[in-house]
CSV table of C-alpha atoms and ligand atoms in Angstrom, one decimal:
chain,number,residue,atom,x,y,z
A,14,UNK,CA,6.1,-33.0,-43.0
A,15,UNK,CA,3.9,-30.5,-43.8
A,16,UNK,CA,4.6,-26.6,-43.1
A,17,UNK,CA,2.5,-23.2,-42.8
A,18,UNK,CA,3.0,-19.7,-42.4
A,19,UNK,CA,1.8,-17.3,-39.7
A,20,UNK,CA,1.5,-14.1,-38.9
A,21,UNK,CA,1.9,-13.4,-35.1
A,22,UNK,CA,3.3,-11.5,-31.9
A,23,UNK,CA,5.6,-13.7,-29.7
A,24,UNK,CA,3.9,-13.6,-26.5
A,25,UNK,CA,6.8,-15.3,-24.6
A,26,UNK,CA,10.1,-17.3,-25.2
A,27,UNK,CA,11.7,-19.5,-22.8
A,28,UNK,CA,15.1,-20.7,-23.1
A,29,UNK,CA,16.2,-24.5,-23.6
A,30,UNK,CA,19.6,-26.3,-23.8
A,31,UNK,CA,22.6,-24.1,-24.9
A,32,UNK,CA,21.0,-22.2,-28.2
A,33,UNK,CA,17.2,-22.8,-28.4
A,34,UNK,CA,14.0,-21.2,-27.3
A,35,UNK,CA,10.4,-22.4,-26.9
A,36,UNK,CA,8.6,-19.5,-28.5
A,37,UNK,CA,4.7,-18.8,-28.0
A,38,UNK,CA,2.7,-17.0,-30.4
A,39,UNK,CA,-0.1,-15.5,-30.2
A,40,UNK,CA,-1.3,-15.4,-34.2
A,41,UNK,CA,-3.7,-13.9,-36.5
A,42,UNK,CA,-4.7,-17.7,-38.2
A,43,UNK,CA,-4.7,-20.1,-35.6
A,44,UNK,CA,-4.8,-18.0,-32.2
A,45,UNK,CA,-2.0,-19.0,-29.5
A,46,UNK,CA,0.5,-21.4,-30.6
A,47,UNK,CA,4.0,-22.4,-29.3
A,48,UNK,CA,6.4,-23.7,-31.2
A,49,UNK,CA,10.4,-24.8,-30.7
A,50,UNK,CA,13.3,-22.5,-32.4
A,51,UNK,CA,16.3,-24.4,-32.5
A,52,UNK,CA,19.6,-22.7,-32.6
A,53,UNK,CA,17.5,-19.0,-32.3
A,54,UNK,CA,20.1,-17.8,-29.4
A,55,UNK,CA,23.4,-17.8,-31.7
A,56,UNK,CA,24.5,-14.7,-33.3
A,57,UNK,CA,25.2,-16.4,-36.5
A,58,UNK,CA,21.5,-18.1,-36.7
A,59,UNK,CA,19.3,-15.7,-39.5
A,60,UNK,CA,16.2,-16.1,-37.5
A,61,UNK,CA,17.8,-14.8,-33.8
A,62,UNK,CA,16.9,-11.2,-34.8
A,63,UNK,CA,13.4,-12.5,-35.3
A,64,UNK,CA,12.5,-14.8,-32.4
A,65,UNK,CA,12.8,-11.8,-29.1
A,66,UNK,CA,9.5,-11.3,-27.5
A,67,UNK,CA,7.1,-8.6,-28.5
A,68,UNK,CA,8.4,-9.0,-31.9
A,69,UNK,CA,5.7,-8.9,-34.8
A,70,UNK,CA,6.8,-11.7,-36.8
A,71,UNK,CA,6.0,-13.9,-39.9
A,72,UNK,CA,7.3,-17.4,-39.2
A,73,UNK,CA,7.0,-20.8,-41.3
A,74,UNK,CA,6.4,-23.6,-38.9
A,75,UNK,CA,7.0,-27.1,-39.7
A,76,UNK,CA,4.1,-29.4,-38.0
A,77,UNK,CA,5.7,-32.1,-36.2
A,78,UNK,CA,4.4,-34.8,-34.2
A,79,UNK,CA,5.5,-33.6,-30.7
A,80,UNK,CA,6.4,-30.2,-31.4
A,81,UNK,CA,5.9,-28.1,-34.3
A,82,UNK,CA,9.3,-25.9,-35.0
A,83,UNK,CA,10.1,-22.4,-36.8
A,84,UNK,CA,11.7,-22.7,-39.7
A,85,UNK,CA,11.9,-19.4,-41.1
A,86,UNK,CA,11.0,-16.2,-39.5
A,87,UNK,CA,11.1,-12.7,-40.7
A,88,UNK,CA,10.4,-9.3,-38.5
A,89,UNK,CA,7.3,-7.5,-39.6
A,90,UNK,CA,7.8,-4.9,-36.8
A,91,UNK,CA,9.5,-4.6,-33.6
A,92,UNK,CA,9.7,-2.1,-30.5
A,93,UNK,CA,12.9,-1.4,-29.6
A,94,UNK,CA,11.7,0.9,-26.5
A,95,UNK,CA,10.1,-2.0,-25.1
A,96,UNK,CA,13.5,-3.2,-24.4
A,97,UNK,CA,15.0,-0.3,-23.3
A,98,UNK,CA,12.7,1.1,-20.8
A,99,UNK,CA,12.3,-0.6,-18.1
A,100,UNK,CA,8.4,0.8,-17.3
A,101,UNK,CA,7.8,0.1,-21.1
A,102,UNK,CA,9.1,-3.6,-20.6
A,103,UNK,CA,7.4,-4.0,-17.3
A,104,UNK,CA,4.2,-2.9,-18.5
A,105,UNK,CA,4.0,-5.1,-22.2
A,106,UNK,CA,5.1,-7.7,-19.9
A,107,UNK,CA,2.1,-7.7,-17.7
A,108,UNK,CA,-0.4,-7.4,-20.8
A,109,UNK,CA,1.3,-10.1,-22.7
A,110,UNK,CA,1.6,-12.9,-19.7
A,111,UNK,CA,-2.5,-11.6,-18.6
A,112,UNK,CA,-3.1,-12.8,-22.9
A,113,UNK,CA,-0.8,-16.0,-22.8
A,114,UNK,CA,-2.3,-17.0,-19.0
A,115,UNK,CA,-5.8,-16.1,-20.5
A,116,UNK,CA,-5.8,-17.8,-23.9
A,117,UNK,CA,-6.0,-21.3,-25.0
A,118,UNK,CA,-4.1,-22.6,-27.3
A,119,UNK,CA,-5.7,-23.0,-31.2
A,120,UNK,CA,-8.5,-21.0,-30.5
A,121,UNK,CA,-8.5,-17.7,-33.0
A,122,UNK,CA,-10.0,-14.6,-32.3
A,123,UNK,CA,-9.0,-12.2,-34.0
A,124,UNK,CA,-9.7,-9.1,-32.0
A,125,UNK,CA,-7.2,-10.7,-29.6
A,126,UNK,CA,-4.4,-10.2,-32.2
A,127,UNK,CA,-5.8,-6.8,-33.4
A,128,UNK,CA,-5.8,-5.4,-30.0
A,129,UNK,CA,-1.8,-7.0,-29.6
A,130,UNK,CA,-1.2,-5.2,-33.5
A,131,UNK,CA,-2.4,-1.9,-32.1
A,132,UNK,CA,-1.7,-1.6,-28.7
A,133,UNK,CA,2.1,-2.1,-28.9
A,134,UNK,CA,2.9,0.9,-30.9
A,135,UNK,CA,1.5,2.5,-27.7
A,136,UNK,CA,3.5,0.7,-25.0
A,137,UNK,CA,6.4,1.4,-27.4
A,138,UNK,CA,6.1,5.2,-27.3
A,139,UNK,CA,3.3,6.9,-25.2
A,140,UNK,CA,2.5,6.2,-21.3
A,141,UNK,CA,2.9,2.4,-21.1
A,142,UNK,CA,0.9,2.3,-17.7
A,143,UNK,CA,-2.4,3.8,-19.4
A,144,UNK,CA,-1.6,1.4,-22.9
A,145,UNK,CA,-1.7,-1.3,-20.3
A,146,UNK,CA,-4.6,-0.2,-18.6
A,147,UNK,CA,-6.2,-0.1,-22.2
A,148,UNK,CA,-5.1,-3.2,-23.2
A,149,UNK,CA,-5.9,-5.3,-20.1
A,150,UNK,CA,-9.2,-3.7,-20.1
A,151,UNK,CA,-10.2,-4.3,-23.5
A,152,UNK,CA,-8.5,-8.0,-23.5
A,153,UNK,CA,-10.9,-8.9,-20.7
A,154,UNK,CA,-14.0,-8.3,-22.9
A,155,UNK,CA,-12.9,-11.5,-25.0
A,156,UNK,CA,-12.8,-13.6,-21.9
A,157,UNK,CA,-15.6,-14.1,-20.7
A,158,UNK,CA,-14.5,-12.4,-17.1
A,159,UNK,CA,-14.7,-8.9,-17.9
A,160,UNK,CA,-16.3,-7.0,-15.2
A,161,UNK,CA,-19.9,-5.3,-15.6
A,162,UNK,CA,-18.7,-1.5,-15.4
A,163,UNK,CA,-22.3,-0.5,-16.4
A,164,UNK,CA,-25.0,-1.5,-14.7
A,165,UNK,CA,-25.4,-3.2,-11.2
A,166,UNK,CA,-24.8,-7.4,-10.5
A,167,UNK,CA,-27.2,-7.8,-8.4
A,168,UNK,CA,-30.5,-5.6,-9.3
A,169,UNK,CA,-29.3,-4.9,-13.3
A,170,UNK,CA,-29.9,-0.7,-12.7
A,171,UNK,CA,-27.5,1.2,-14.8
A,172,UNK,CA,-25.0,2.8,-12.3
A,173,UNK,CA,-25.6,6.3,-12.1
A,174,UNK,CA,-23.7,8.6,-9.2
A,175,UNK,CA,-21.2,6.3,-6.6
A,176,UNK,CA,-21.4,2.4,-6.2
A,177,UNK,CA,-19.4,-0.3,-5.2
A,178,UNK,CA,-17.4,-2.6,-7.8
A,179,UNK,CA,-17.4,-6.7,-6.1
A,180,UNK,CA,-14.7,-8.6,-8.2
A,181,UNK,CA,-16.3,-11.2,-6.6
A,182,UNK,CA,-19.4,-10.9,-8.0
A,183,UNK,CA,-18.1,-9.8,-11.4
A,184,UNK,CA,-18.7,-5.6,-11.4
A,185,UNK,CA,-21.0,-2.6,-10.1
A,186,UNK,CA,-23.0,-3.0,-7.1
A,187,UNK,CA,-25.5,0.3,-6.9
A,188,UNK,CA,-25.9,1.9,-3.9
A,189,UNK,CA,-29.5,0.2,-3.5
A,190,UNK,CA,-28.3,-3.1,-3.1
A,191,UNK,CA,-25.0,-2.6,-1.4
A,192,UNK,CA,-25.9,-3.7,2.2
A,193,UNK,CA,-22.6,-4.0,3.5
A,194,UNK,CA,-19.5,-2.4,2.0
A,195,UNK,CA,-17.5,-4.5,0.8
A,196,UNK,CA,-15.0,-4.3,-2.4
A,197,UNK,CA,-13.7,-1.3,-4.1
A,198,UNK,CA,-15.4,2.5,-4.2
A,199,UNK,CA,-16.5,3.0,-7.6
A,200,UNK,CA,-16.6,6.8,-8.4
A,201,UNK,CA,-18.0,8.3,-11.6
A,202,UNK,CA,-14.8,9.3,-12.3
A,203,UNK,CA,-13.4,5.4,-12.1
A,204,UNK,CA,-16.4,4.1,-14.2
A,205,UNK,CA,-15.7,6.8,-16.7
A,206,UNK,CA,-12.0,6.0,-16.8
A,207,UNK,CA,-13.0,2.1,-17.7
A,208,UNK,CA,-15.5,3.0,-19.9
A,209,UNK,CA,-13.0,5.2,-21.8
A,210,UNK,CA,-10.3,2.3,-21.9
A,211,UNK,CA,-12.9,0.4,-23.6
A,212,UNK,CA,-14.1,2.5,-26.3
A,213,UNK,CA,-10.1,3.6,-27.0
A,214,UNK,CA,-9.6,3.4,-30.0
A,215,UNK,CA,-5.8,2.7,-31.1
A,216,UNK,CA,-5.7,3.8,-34.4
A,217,UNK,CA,-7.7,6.7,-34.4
A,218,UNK,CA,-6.7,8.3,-30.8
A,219,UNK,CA,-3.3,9.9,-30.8
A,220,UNK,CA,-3.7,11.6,-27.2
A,221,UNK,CA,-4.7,9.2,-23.9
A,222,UNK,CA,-5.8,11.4,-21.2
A,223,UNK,CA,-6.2,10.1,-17.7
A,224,UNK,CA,-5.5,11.7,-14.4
A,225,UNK,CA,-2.6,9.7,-12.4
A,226,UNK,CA,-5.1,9.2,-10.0
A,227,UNK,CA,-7.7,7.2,-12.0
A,228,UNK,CA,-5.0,5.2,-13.9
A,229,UNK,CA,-3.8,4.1,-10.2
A,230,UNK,CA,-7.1,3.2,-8.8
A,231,UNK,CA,-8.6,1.6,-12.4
A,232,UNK,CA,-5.0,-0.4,-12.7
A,233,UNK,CA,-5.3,-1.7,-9.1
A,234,UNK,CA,-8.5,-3.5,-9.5
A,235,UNK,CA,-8.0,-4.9,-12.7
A,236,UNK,CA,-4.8,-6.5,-12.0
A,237,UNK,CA,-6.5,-7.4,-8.4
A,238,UNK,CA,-8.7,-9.0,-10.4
A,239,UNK,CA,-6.6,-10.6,-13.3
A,240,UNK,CA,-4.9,-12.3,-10.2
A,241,UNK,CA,-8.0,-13.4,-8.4
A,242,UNK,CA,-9.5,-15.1,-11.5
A,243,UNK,CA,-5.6,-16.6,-12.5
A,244,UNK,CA,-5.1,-17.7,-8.4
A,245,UNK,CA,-1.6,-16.7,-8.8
A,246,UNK,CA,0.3,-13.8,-8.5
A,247,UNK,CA,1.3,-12.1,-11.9
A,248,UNK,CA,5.3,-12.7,-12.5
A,249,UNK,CA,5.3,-9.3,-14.5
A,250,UNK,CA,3.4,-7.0,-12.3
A,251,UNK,CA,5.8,-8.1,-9.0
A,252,UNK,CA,8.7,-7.4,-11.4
A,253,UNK,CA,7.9,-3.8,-12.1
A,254,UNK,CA,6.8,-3.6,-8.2
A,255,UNK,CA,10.2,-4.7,-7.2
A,256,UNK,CA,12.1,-2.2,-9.6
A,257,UNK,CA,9.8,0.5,-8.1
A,258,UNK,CA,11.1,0.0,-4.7
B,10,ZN,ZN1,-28.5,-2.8,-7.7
């Protein structure tokens, strides 16, 4: 049977019978893939340290006819805050179940598993809510669903001064075409803080500086809208809502 290496961030594991896991990865070579680690959940297995989600990983995957499986895996990096914190986990969570709901399988982009690479450093050890606000943000551009922040749906003007934002109709609505108000308020200061998470640059930003505020409003519509387009709440988000209460 033939086998192939990868280079990837597990996205999500879910346990099976007494010792294995389904693991999805999310890779730089072939895009999302999931694949079955047998025995992964006893101590005494050498790839259990490996196959925990969030981990950056290269695995060996044997192609099978129903299921591929991991053969070998090896930790290229891992985030042991994410497991600690419960804000850190909550937050990583909720960006890595919007990229596995979001993604197909076998399709490779790249910038998808750059923007996984970079991002977790951040959720590992600066404000996890703004790296999540980043990261959803920026995720959305390789979708196909990302909201127009610039310039209005309905007449193309670039927004200047206070609009609306319809997630129904995909972004800004400029105060000349808004007839009745519906959706969210959209502030210069809330198209500036999305236009920022956008241009953030992971590697070469050390500092990320949003008012509470801005994160709280920005972070509200874009998971609003993550959930509209997925028509299902997301399991992550009501987590870290219910260990907020
Ligand atoms: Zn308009």
């Amino acid at each position: 049977m033939e086998t192939f290496n990868v280079d990837g961030v597990i996205l999500n594991t879910v346990n099976f019978g007494n010792a294995n896991r389904v693991v999805t990865l999310y890779t730089k070579e072939f895009g999302k893939l999931e694949a079955n680690a047998y025995n992964c959940r006893k101590a005494r297995s050498p790839i259990s340290g490996a196959i925990q989600m969030f981990n950056h990983i290269c695995a060996e995957i044997k192609h099978g006819s129903h299921v591929d499986t991991i053969r070998d895996a090896e930790v290229l990096n891992f985030y042991p805050n994410l497991t600690a914190d419960i804000d850190r986990l909550g937050y990583a969570a909720i960006f890595f179940e919007i990229v596995n709901k979001m993604t197909l399988p076998k399709v490779c982009e790249v910038g998808i598993y750059n923007l996984l690479i970079n991002s977790l450093p951040a959720f590992n050890v600066k404000n996890p809510k703004i790296a999540a606000l980043i990261a959803v943000a920026q995720f959305m551009e390789f979708t196909g669903f990302q909201l127009n922040f610039k310039s209005c749906v309905r007449c193309g003007r670039e927004i200047e001064g206070n609009a609306s934002l319809s997630l129904s109709e995909g972004g800004a609505i400029c105060e000349n075409c808004v007839n009745v108000v519906t959706g969210y308020s959209y502030t210069a200061e809330l198209r500036q803080t999305f236009l920022t998470a956008l241009n953030f640059n992971w590697q070469a930003e050390n500092e990320i500086t949003f008012s509470a505020r801005q994160v709280y409003a920005a972070e509200k519509i874009l998971f609003h809208y993550v959930e509209n387009i997925l028509g299902s709440e997301l399991k992550a988000l009501n987590f870290l809502r219910a260990t907020a209460d």
